[in-house]
Amino acid sequence: MFNKRTKIKALLSSEQTDYEATVMGWVRTFRNNQFIALNDGSTNSNLQVVATLGDLDEAILKRITTGACIKAVGQVIPSLGKGQKVELKASSIEILGDSDAEKFPLQPKKHSLEFLREIAHLRFRTNTFGAVFRVRHSLAFAIHEFFNKRGFLYLHTPIITASDAEGAGEMFKVTTLPLDGTAPKNDNGSINFKDDFFGRSTNLTVSGQLEGELAAMAFSDIYTFGPTFRAENSNTARHLAEFWMIEPEVAFADLEDNMDLAEDFIKYIIAYALEHNREDLEFLAQRLEEEEKQKPQNERAEMGLMEKLDFVVNNNFERVTYTEAIEILKESNHNKKKKFQYLVEGWGIDLQSEHERYLVEKHFKKPVILTNYPKEIKAFYMRQNDDGKTVAAMDILAPGIGEIVGGSQREERLDKLTQRMEEMHIPAEELDWYLDTRRFGACPHAGFGLGFERLVLFVTGMTNIRDVIPFPRFPKSASF
Ligand code: ATP
Ligand code: MN
């Protein structure tokens, strides 16, 4: 019986009238004891359901309250009201789930995003989060489509990992040992993990890259798309403790191939959203425009959301070396007038997000791919350049966000790799399984990691990463 319903999106997008339809959804508002704005999550638009006393029981009408779940059957007719082409004239309404108007926590007004974060199930029923999560869904779908079309294999890397030498970030420990001080100890007082569940120390993964490289040495082109965890105490609008990452790893590829792939990839998924989520994106663009109006003139973004997305799809990303970027930053008026919190004094510094944003938003005014960073500030597995100082790394920086992609060509030469690991005090025994890839048929290869939520932030124009994941985890917060 339930599968006979028509989704509101389908009903509204068809111009057809004068037929009977069954719809189900949640009441957004009930106006003049007659007009129900009904939403079933398939679209941001509500269906107007006209409930007339006389056709319907008074007792039922009383139960049509904001938040209630109803089933309505009736004729689809041309709408006389503004804002919609068709509406449903209800011949019967059934209450599937009551919603107590006195206790309903949302008022028919704008609520802050922070407030909504605390009412997890109603948050999904707001216009803003409805749009954000439909766009998030589309982006995830487009990611699989992109890689599938190119013949990449979707690889599931482990969530519980034994390797803690990746250095990508602080890790969460996974253990079943007692936490009351009775866990077995070594002579030096440290925990003895021999008696732990896995017989060794384990963590939640910070990245699937190293495992991904093993698979790329067999399938040529692979990607991962899964949750990653970082116990870093970064209380920022760009960091989560649990986030999703996409990590392609490609055999027979160098840094340039890697950049081309990343750029094509980002353009493809944004174009997909522009094509399939126009209504939601236009809603979010409107929302952003209103938010921007609250800011002083000089802090407002130069482009609206739709314009920005079109721009990214239709223009090449700027490719700049780290060394060139440092020169630009050092010579900038911003630096000379000491407007950076961290002044740029010279080659070798790690770029702060204020520097990245200056390059992208003020200097180049487009996405930027920074390449060839000093080896000291990058991971051990990045391929060493001939200058002895830099590695074949690339970060993609996006307007409003900063780093969105981090990647590199990998060091495929065993001697160079082990030497770098030694310099960085990374125990080779622990990564022996990884070094095997360099022992038996190594090849030039490259890959990158894209933080999914940073991409969703960029596409939706939201400002806080906590608002683009259904159940955000961040320092001091893991509700639901
Ligand atoms: P950042 O300097 O912004 O902390 P990172 O250098 O730690 O980033 P990588 O280790 O290169 O990032 O991870 C790859 C990608 O994962 C990043 O480009 C970013 O998009 C995303 N990312 C990293 N840390 C987080 C986080 N805590 N929350 C959400 N996304 C993240
Ligand atoms: Mn980080």
Short mmCIF file of C-alpha atoms and ligand atoms in Angstrom, two decimals:
data_model
loop_
_atom_site.label_atom_id
_atom_site.label_comp_id
_atom_site.label_asym_id
_atom_site.label_seq_id
_atom_site.Cartn_x
_atom_site.Cartn_y
_atom_site.Cartn_z
CA MET A 1 0.00 0.00 0.00
CA PHE A 2 2.83 2.40 0.81
CA ASN A 3 4.58 1.97 -2.50
CA LYS A 4 1.61 3.45 -4.32
CA ARG A 5 2.54 6.88 -3.09
CA THR A 6 3.83 9.52 -5.47
CA LYS A 7 6.95 11.35 -4.39
CA ILE A 8 6.40 15.08 -4.10
CA LYS A 9 9.33 15.82 -6.37
CA ALA A 10 7.78 13.75 -9.17
CA LEU A 11 4.36 15.22 -8.60
CA LEU A 12 5.60 18.82 -8.70
CA SER A 13 7.89 18.39 -11.67
CA SER A 14 5.15 16.91 -13.84
CA GLU A 15 2.70 19.42 -15.25
CA GLN A 16 -0.01 16.78 -15.31
CA THR A 17 -3.30 17.45 -13.49
CA ASP A 18 -6.71 15.84 -12.96
CA TYR A 19 -5.64 12.49 -11.66
CA GLU A 20 -5.76 10.93 -8.20
CA ALA A 21 -2.58 10.69 -6.20
CA THR A 22 -1.48 9.52 -2.79
CA VAL A 23 1.25 11.46 -1.03
CA MET A 24 2.93 11.01 2.34
CA GLY A 25 5.13 13.34 4.23
CA TRP A 26 5.62 15.68 7.14
CA VAL A 27 3.61 18.84 7.71
CA ARG A 28 5.74 21.95 7.52
CA THR A 29 2.89 24.39 8.18
CA PHE A 30 -0.89 24.35 8.27
CA ARG A 31 -2.33 27.71 7.28
CA ASN A 32 -5.89 29.01 7.73
CA ASN A 33 -6.99 25.56 8.82
CA GLN A 34 -6.93 24.71 5.13
CA PHE A 35 -3.52 24.78 3.42
CA ILE A 36 -0.97 22.15 4.36
CA ALA A 37 2.63 22.59 3.21
CA LEU A 38 3.77 18.99 2.93
CA ASN A 39 7.35 17.82 2.49
CA ASP A 40 8.66 14.28 2.01
CA GLY A 41 12.35 15.10 1.62
CA SER A 42 12.48 14.31 -2.10
CA THR A 43 12.72 18.03 -2.85
CA ASN A 44 13.01 21.31 -1.02
CA SER A 45 9.63 22.40 -2.38
CA ASN A 46 6.51 21.65 -0.42
CA LEU A 47 3.34 20.33 -1.94
CA GLN A 48 0.27 22.35 -1.11
CA VAL A 49 -2.41 20.00 0.13
CA VAL A 50 -5.82 21.62 0.43
CA ALA A 51 -7.82 20.24 3.33
CA THR A 52 -11.39 21.48 3.41
CA LEU A 53 -13.67 21.07 6.38
CA GLY A 54 -16.72 19.24 5.14
CA ASP A 55 -14.64 16.94 2.95
CA LEU A 56 -12.66 15.98 6.02
CA ASP A 57 -13.35 15.17 9.62
CA GLU A 58 -12.80 17.96 12.13
CA ALA A 59 -11.03 15.56 14.48
CA ILE A 60 -8.49 14.79 11.77
CA LEU A 61 -7.95 18.46 10.90
CA LYS A 62 -7.09 19.14 14.56
CA ARG A 63 -4.30 16.60 14.35
CA ILE A 64 -2.66 18.24 11.34
CA THR A 65 0.06 20.03 13.24
CA THR A 66 3.59 21.08 12.34
CA GLY A 67 5.80 18.01 12.23
CA ALA A 68 2.96 15.50 12.01
CA CYS A 69 3.30 12.71 9.46
CA ILE A 70 0.30 12.30 7.18
CA LYS A 71 -1.01 10.40 4.21
CA ALA A 72 -3.21 12.41 1.84
CA VAL A 73 -5.24 11.10 -1.08
CA GLY A 74 -6.90 13.42 -3.56
CA GLN A 75 -7.08 15.00 -7.00
CA VAL A 76 -4.06 16.80 -8.43
CA ILE A 77 -5.41 20.09 -9.76
CA PRO A 78 -3.96 23.29 -11.21
CA SER A 79 -3.10 25.60 -8.33
CA LEU A 80 -4.74 28.98 -8.01
CA GLY A 81 -2.20 30.12 -5.45
CA LYS A 82 1.17 31.63 -6.27
CA GLY A 83 4.39 29.67 -6.12
CA GLN A 84 3.24 26.31 -7.42
CA LYS A 85 1.68 24.94 -10.59
CA VAL A 86 -0.25 22.09 -9.03
CA GLU A 87 -1.73 21.23 -5.69
CA LEU A 88 -3.56 18.30 -4.16
CA LYS A 89 -7.19 18.64 -3.14
CA ALA A 90 -7.46 16.10 -0.35
CA SER A 91 -10.42 13.72 -0.30
CA SER A 92 -8.99 11.84 2.65
CA ILE A 93 -6.22 12.40 5.14
CA GLU A 94 -4.82 9.84 7.53
CA ILE A 95 -2.54 10.74 10.41
CA LEU A 96 0.44 8.36 10.36
CA GLY A 97 2.22 10.03 13.26
CA ASP A 98 1.01 12.81 15.54
CA SER A 99 3.24 15.66 16.54
CA ASP A 100 2.37 17.47 19.74
CA ALA A 101 2.24 21.16 18.81
CA GLU A 102 2.88 22.24 22.40
CA LYS A 103 6.12 20.27 22.62
CA PHE A 104 7.40 20.65 19.05
CA PRO A 105 10.84 22.26 19.42
CA LEU A 106 11.00 24.20 16.15
CA GLN A 107 9.17 27.48 15.70
CA PRO A 108 8.16 28.76 12.24
CA LYS A 109 11.21 31.06 12.20
CA LYS A 110 14.88 30.85 11.39
CA HIS A 111 16.88 28.80 13.87
CA SER A 112 20.62 28.95 14.27
CA LEU A 113 22.58 26.09 12.75
CA GLU A 114 24.16 25.42 16.15
CA PHE A 115 20.74 25.05 17.76
CA LEU A 116 19.61 22.66 15.04
CA ARG A 117 22.71 20.51 15.54
CA GLU A 118 21.27 19.59 18.92
CA ILE A 119 17.93 18.34 17.57
CA ALA A 120 19.30 15.79 15.19
CA HIS A 121 16.12 14.36 13.71
CA LEU A 122 14.33 17.64 13.05
CA ARG A 123 17.49 19.16 11.61
CA PHE A 124 17.01 16.92 8.56
CA ARG A 125 13.56 18.42 8.05
CA THR A 126 14.74 22.01 7.63
CA ASN A 127 15.21 23.59 4.20
CA THR A 128 18.90 24.22 4.70
CA PHE A 129 19.87 20.74 5.88
CA GLY A 130 17.50 19.09 3.44
CA ALA A 131 19.38 20.82 0.63
CA VAL A 132 22.83 20.13 2.13
CA PHE A 133 22.26 16.41 2.53
CA ARG A 134 20.66 15.93 -0.87
CA VAL A 135 23.70 17.63 -2.38
CA ARG A 136 26.01 15.49 -0.22
CA HIS A 137 24.28 12.38 -1.54
CA SER A 138 24.68 13.51 -5.14
CA LEU A 139 28.36 14.27 -4.69
CA ALA A 140 28.97 10.80 -3.23
CA PHE A 141 27.14 9.23 -6.14
CA ALA A 142 29.08 11.32 -8.66
CA ILE A 143 32.37 10.26 -7.08
CA HIS A 144 31.62 6.59 -7.62
CA GLU A 145 30.37 7.34 -11.13
CA PHE A 146 33.53 9.25 -12.04
CA PHE A 147 35.88 6.49 -10.94
CA ASN A 148 33.73 3.70 -12.26
CA LYS A 149 33.65 5.32 -15.71
CA ARG A 150 37.43 5.46 -15.66
CA GLY A 151 37.84 1.84 -14.66
CA PHE A 152 39.03 2.42 -11.09
CA LEU A 153 38.46 -0.35 -8.55
CA TYR A 154 36.65 0.66 -5.35
CA LEU A 155 38.82 -0.66 -2.53
CA HIS A 156 37.68 -1.03 1.08
CA THR A 157 40.63 -0.34 3.35
CA PRO A 158 40.46 -1.24 7.04
CA ILE A 159 38.93 1.06 9.63
CA ILE A 160 40.83 -0.61 12.45
CA THR A 161 44.49 -0.46 11.61
CA ALA A 162 47.66 -1.76 13.15
CA SER A 163 49.91 0.71 11.42
CA ASP A 164 50.43 3.89 13.37
CA ALA A 165 53.42 5.16 11.47
CA GLU A 166 51.63 7.12 8.79
CA GLY A 167 51.95 10.39 10.60
CA ALA A 168 48.84 11.86 9.01
CA GLY A 169 47.40 12.84 12.38
CA GLU A 170 46.74 11.88 15.97
CA MET A 171 45.01 8.52 16.28
CA PHE A 172 42.18 7.09 18.37
CA LYS A 173 43.20 3.93 20.18
CA VAL A 174 41.07 0.78 19.75
CA THR A 175 41.22 -1.57 22.72
CA THR A 176 39.17 -3.94 24.87
CA LEU A 177 41.64 -3.78 27.75
CA PRO A 178 40.20 -2.52 31.05
CA LEU A 179 40.56 1.21 31.61
CA ASP A 180 40.58 0.99 35.40
CA GLY A 181 44.33 0.66 35.71
CA THR A 182 44.37 -3.15 35.76
CA ALA A 183 45.53 -3.58 32.13
CA PRO A 184 48.72 -5.67 31.83
CA LYS A 185 51.90 -3.61 31.80
CA ASN A 186 55.42 -3.99 30.45
CA ASP A 187 58.43 -3.63 32.73
CA ASN A 188 58.74 0.02 31.78
CA GLY A 189 55.15 0.73 32.84
CA SER A 190 53.67 1.00 29.34
CA ILE A 191 50.57 -1.05 28.44
CA ASN A 192 51.31 -4.58 27.20
CA PHE A 193 48.99 -5.05 24.24
CA LYS A 194 49.77 -8.79 23.86
CA ASP A 195 46.63 -9.53 25.86
CA ASP A 196 44.51 -7.04 23.96
CA PHE A 197 41.86 -8.17 21.46
CA PHE A 198 44.16 -8.14 18.45
CA GLY A 199 47.26 -9.08 20.42
CA ARG A 200 48.79 -5.76 19.51
CA SER A 201 48.12 -2.06 19.67
CA THR A 202 45.50 -0.88 17.19
CA ASN A 203 43.97 2.41 16.12
CA LEU A 204 41.22 3.89 13.99
CA THR A 205 42.58 4.70 10.56
CA VAL A 206 43.70 8.21 9.63
CA SER A 207 44.07 7.33 5.94
CA GLY A 208 43.74 4.31 3.66
CA GLN A 209 46.61 5.36 1.44
CA LEU A 210 49.29 2.87 2.38
CA GLU A 211 46.89 -0.04 1.98
CA GLY A 212 45.64 1.59 -1.22
CA GLU A 213 49.14 1.58 -2.66
CA LEU A 214 49.31 -2.20 -2.28
CA ALA A 215 46.17 -2.58 -4.35
CA ALA A 216 47.30 -0.10 -6.99
CA MET A 217 50.35 -2.32 -7.52
CA ALA A 218 47.91 -4.99 -8.70
CA PHE A 219 44.81 -3.29 -10.13
CA SER A 220 46.57 -0.18 -11.53
CA ASP A 221 43.80 2.25 -10.59
CA ILE A 222 41.97 2.11 -7.28
CA TYR A 223 40.14 4.50 -4.99
CA THR A 224 38.91 4.35 -1.44
CA PHE A 225 35.93 6.23 -0.06
CA GLY A 226 35.46 5.67 3.63
CA PRO A 227 35.53 7.12 7.12
CA THR A 228 38.77 8.33 8.66
CA PHE A 229 39.45 9.50 12.19
CA ARG A 230 41.76 12.08 13.65
CA ALA A 231 42.11 12.73 17.34
CA GLU A 232 43.64 16.13 16.72
CA ASN A 233 42.31 18.82 18.95
CA SER A 234 41.53 21.13 16.02
CA ASN A 235 38.50 23.10 17.05
CA THR A 236 38.08 24.73 13.66
CA ALA A 237 35.31 25.11 11.10
CA ARG A 238 37.33 22.84 8.73
CA HIS A 239 38.22 19.88 10.95
CA LEU A 240 36.17 16.95 12.20
CA ALA A 241 37.30 14.03 14.35
CA GLU A 242 35.42 11.65 12.03
CA PHE A 243 35.28 12.49 8.35
CA TRP A 244 35.09 10.76 4.99
CA MET A 245 37.98 10.67 2.61
CA ILE A 246 38.35 9.75 -1.04
CA GLU A 247 41.80 8.42 -1.90
CA PRO A 248 42.62 7.38 -5.46
CA GLU A 249 45.94 5.65 -6.03
CA VAL A 250 47.20 5.29 -9.57
CA ALA A 251 50.00 3.15 -10.96
CA PHE A 252 52.05 4.49 -13.89
CA ALA A 253 51.39 8.11 -12.92
CA ASP A 254 53.55 11.08 -12.00
CA LEU A 255 52.77 14.35 -10.27
CA GLU A 256 51.33 15.93 -13.38
CA ASP A 257 49.01 12.99 -14.06
CA ASN A 258 47.97 13.25 -10.44
CA MET A 259 47.10 16.94 -10.78
CA ASP A 260 45.18 16.31 -13.99
CA LEU A 261 43.19 13.55 -12.32
CA ALA A 262 42.38 15.65 -9.26
CA GLU A 263 41.32 18.62 -11.35
CA ASP A 264 39.14 16.55 -13.70
CA PHE A 265 37.65 14.81 -10.70
CA ILE A 266 36.65 17.98 -8.84
CA LYS A 267 35.20 19.53 -11.99
CA TYR A 268 33.23 16.40 -12.80
CA ILE A 269 31.53 16.13 -9.44
CA ILE A 270 30.72 19.81 -9.23
CA ALA A 271 29.27 19.71 -12.75
CA TYR A 272 27.22 16.70 -11.70
CA ALA A 273 25.74 18.61 -8.75
CA LEU A 274 25.04 21.64 -10.93
CA GLU A 275 23.14 19.44 -13.31
CA HIS A 276 21.24 17.32 -10.78
CA ASN A 277 20.80 19.57 -7.75
CA ARG A 278 20.01 22.94 -9.23
CA GLU A 279 17.02 23.63 -7.01
CA ASP A 280 18.92 22.83 -3.82
CA LEU A 281 22.00 24.75 -4.90
CA GLU A 282 19.92 27.78 -5.83
CA PHE A 283 18.32 27.65 -2.41
CA LEU A 284 21.75 27.44 -0.77
CA ALA A 285 23.02 30.28 -2.96
CA GLN A 286 20.16 32.45 -1.75
CA ARG A 287 20.91 31.50 1.84
CA LEU A 288 24.56 32.40 1.39
CA GLU A 289 23.70 35.71 -0.23
CA GLU A 290 21.64 36.67 2.80
CA GLU A 291 24.43 35.62 5.12
CA GLU A 292 26.96 37.64 3.13
CA LYS A 293 24.80 40.74 3.50
CA GLN A 294 25.45 40.61 7.24
CA LYS A 295 29.16 41.02 6.63
CA PRO A 296 31.04 44.28 6.06
CA GLN A 297 31.49 45.05 2.35
CA ASN A 298 35.20 44.22 2.20
CA GLU A 299 34.71 40.75 3.68
CA ARG A 300 32.03 39.65 1.25
CA ALA A 301 32.81 37.01 -1.36
CA GLU A 302 33.13 38.39 -4.87
CA MET A 303 31.04 35.64 -6.42
CA GLY A 304 27.75 34.10 -5.49
CA LEU A 305 27.60 30.34 -5.01
CA MET A 306 26.33 29.42 -8.48
CA GLU A 307 28.78 31.76 -10.13
CA LYS A 308 31.64 30.30 -8.11
CA LEU A 309 30.73 26.71 -9.02
CA ASP A 310 30.38 27.56 -12.70
CA PHE A 311 33.71 29.31 -12.55
CA VAL A 312 35.48 26.29 -11.05
CA VAL A 313 34.04 23.96 -13.66
CA ASN A 314 35.01 26.22 -16.56
CA ASN A 315 38.47 27.45 -15.63
CA ASN A 316 41.84 25.82 -15.17
CA PHE A 317 43.26 25.63 -11.69
CA GLU A 318 46.41 27.68 -11.22
CA ARG A 319 49.49 25.48 -10.82
CA VAL A 320 52.22 27.07 -8.74
CA THR A 321 55.27 25.72 -6.96
CA TYR A 322 55.66 26.15 -3.23
CA THR A 323 58.76 28.26 -3.89
CA GLU A 324 56.83 30.65 -6.15
CA ALA A 325 54.03 30.83 -3.61
CA ILE A 326 56.42 31.80 -0.82
CA GLU A 327 57.79 34.61 -3.00
CA ILE A 328 54.28 35.89 -3.70
CA LEU A 329 53.37 35.78 -0.03
CA LYS A 330 56.62 37.33 1.15
CA GLU A 331 56.31 40.23 -1.28
CA SER A 332 52.59 40.79 -0.67
CA ASN A 333 51.40 44.02 0.90
CA HIS A 334 49.50 41.85 3.33
CA ASN A 335 52.79 40.48 4.65
CA LYS A 336 54.60 43.81 4.55
CA LYS A 337 51.81 45.48 6.50
CA LYS A 338 51.99 42.59 8.98
CA LYS A 339 48.40 41.59 8.40
CA PHE A 340 49.18 37.87 8.57
CA GLN A 341 49.11 36.39 12.03
CA TYR A 342 52.10 34.28 10.97
CA LEU A 343 54.43 36.44 8.91
CA VAL A 344 56.05 34.84 5.88
CA GLU A 345 59.76 35.25 6.36
CA GLY A 346 61.20 32.69 4.02
CA TRP A 347 61.44 29.34 2.35
CA GLY A 348 60.71 26.27 4.43
CA ILE A 349 57.73 27.35 6.51
CA ASP A 350 54.53 25.33 6.56
CA LEU A 351 51.71 27.36 5.07
CA GLN A 352 48.98 28.42 7.46
CA SER A 353 45.40 28.52 6.35
CA GLU A 354 45.53 32.35 6.21
CA HIS A 355 48.37 32.06 3.65
CA GLU A 356 46.50 29.49 1.58
CA ARG A 357 43.40 31.64 1.57
CA TYR A 358 45.35 34.73 0.59
CA LEU A 359 46.79 32.94 -2.44
CA VAL A 360 43.43 31.61 -3.54
CA GLU A 361 41.07 34.44 -2.66
CA LYS A 362 43.19 37.56 -3.02
CA HIS A 363 46.03 36.73 -5.38
CA PHE A 364 44.91 34.16 -7.95
CA LYS A 365 41.15 34.33 -7.35
CA LYS A 366 40.73 30.70 -8.41
CA PRO A 367 41.58 27.22 -7.11
CA VAL A 368 45.33 26.75 -6.84
CA ILE A 369 47.47 23.61 -6.98
CA LEU A 370 50.65 24.09 -4.98
CA THR A 371 53.47 21.69 -5.82
CA ASN A 372 56.94 20.64 -4.75
CA TYR A 373 56.95 21.41 -1.06
CA PRO A 374 60.03 21.21 1.18
CA LYS A 375 60.51 17.59 2.20
CA GLU A 376 60.77 18.57 5.88
CA ILE A 377 57.10 19.52 6.07
CA LYS A 378 55.73 16.55 4.12
CA ALA A 379 55.25 12.82 4.65
CA PHE A 380 57.99 10.21 4.25
CA TYR A 381 56.38 8.47 1.27
CA MET A 382 56.46 11.46 -1.09
CA ARG A 383 58.85 11.20 -4.02
CA GLN A 384 62.07 13.14 -3.58
CA ASN A 385 62.91 15.63 -6.28
CA ASP A 386 66.39 15.89 -7.77
CA ASP A 387 67.08 19.18 -5.98
CA GLY A 388 67.43 17.23 -2.72
CA LYS A 389 65.20 19.74 -0.97
CA THR A 390 61.66 19.26 -2.23
CA VAL A 391 59.20 16.42 -2.78
CA ALA A 392 56.66 15.84 -5.54
CA ALA A 393 53.70 16.88 -3.41
CA MET A 394 50.59 18.73 -4.46
CA ASP A 395 47.90 20.40 -2.39
CA ILE A 396 44.77 21.85 -3.92
CA LEU A 397 43.51 25.00 -2.25
CA ALA A 398 39.94 26.14 -2.68
CA PRO A 399 38.42 29.60 -2.11
CA GLY A 400 36.81 29.93 1.31
CA ILE A 401 38.28 26.69 2.57
CA GLY A 402 42.00 26.35 2.00
CA GLU A 403 43.35 22.83 1.59
CA ILE A 404 40.83 20.48 0.03
CA VAL A 405 43.19 17.90 -1.50
CA GLY A 406 46.57 16.64 -0.37
CA GLY A 407 48.51 14.32 -2.63
CA SER A 408 51.84 13.34 -4.14
CA GLN A 409 53.79 11.16 -6.44
CA ARG A 410 55.02 8.34 -4.20
CA GLU A 411 58.66 7.40 -3.65
CA GLU A 412 58.96 4.12 -5.53
CA ARG A 413 62.75 3.73 -5.05
CA LEU A 414 63.34 1.44 -2.07
CA ASP A 415 66.69 2.92 -1.05
CA LYS A 416 65.44 6.51 -1.12
CA LEU A 417 62.30 5.55 0.77
CA THR A 418 64.04 3.64 3.57
CA GLN A 419 66.63 6.37 3.90
CA ARG A 420 63.91 8.98 4.36
CA MET A 421 62.13 6.78 6.89
CA GLU A 422 65.33 6.50 8.87
CA GLU A 423 65.79 10.27 8.84
CA MET A 424 62.25 10.68 10.10
CA HIS A 425 62.59 7.91 12.74
CA ILE A 426 59.88 5.76 11.22
CA PRO A 427 60.49 2.12 12.17
CA ALA A 428 60.94 0.14 8.96
CA GLU A 429 59.97 -3.20 10.61
CA GLU A 430 56.45 -1.94 11.21
CA LEU A 431 56.01 -0.99 7.56
CA ASP A 432 57.69 -4.01 6.07
CA TRP A 433 54.42 -5.05 4.42
CA TYR A 434 54.35 -1.63 2.73
CA LEU A 435 58.00 -1.71 1.69
CA ASP A 436 57.32 -5.01 -0.08
CA THR A 437 55.57 -3.01 -2.80
CA ARG A 438 58.96 -1.48 -3.55
CA ARG A 439 60.70 -4.84 -3.53
CA PHE A 440 58.58 -6.77 -5.98
CA GLY A 441 57.67 -4.87 -9.11
CA ALA A 442 57.52 -1.27 -7.97
CA CYS A 443 56.40 1.35 -10.45
CA PRO A 444 55.98 5.12 -10.54
CA HIS A 445 52.64 5.90 -8.93
CA ALA A 446 50.73 8.76 -7.39
CA GLY A 447 47.58 9.53 -5.49
CA PHE A 448 45.75 12.02 -3.35
CA GLY A 449 43.26 12.38 -0.52
CA LEU A 450 40.22 14.57 -0.76
CA GLY A 451 38.30 15.34 2.39
CA PHE A 452 34.69 14.72 1.42
CA GLU A 453 33.21 17.19 3.91
CA ARG A 454 35.53 19.95 2.68
CA LEU A 455 34.18 19.34 -0.80
CA VAL A 456 30.59 19.40 0.46
CA LEU A 457 31.37 22.66 2.28
CA PHE A 458 32.70 24.14 -0.91
CA VAL A 459 29.76 23.08 -3.05
CA THR A 460 27.02 24.01 -0.59
CA GLY A 461 28.57 27.31 0.49
CA MET A 462 28.11 26.40 4.13
CA THR A 463 30.70 27.85 6.48
CA ASN A 464 31.12 25.23 9.20
CA ILE A 465 32.16 21.65 8.42
CA ARG A 466 29.97 20.45 11.30
CA ASP A 467 26.93 21.44 9.24
CA VAL A 468 27.65 19.22 6.25
CA ILE A 469 27.88 15.83 8.00
CA PRO A 470 24.77 14.22 9.48
CA PHE A 471 26.24 13.49 12.91
CA PRO A 472 29.35 15.59 13.51
CA ARG A 473 32.09 14.43 15.87
CA PHE A 474 34.52 17.03 17.16
CA PRO A 475 36.38 17.76 20.41
CA LYS A 476 34.02 17.44 23.38
CA SER A 477 31.09 16.44 21.20
CA ALA A 478 29.80 13.04 20.10
CA SER A 479 26.05 13.24 20.54
CA PHE A 480 23.65 10.67 19.08
P1 ATP B 1 44.92 20.25 7.28
O1 ATP B 1 46.27 20.87 7.12
O2 ATP B 1 43.80 21.05 6.74
O3 ATP B 1 44.69 19.75 8.68
P2 ATP B 1 46.04 17.74 6.47
O4 ATP B 1 47.31 18.19 5.88
O5 ATP B 1 46.03 17.19 7.83
O6 ATP B 1 44.96 18.94 6.37
P3 ATP B 1 45.84 15.36 4.84
O7 ATP B 1 46.45 14.52 5.90
O8 ATP B 1 46.60 15.64 3.61
O9 ATP B 1 45.32 16.73 5.47
O10 ATP B 1 44.40 14.73 4.48
C1 ATP B 1 43.84 14.78 3.17
C2 ATP B 1 42.58 15.61 3.12
O11 ATP B 1 41.66 15.26 4.14
C3 ATP B 1 42.81 17.10 3.34
O12 ATP B 1 43.18 17.72 2.15
C4 ATP B 1 41.46 17.58 3.80
O13 ATP B 1 40.60 17.77 2.68
C5 ATP B 1 40.93 16.41 4.58
N1 ATP B 1 41.08 16.53 6.03
C6 ATP B 1 42.21 16.41 6.77
N2 ATP B 1 41.97 16.52 8.06
C7 ATP B 1 40.62 16.70 8.19
C8 ATP B 1 39.74 16.84 9.30
N3 ATP B 1 40.18 16.81 10.57
N4 ATP B 1 38.41 16.99 9.05
C9 ATP B 1 37.94 16.98 7.77
N5 ATP B 1 38.73 16.85 6.68
C10 ATP B 1 40.06 16.71 6.88
MN MN B 2 45.65 18.17 9.66
#
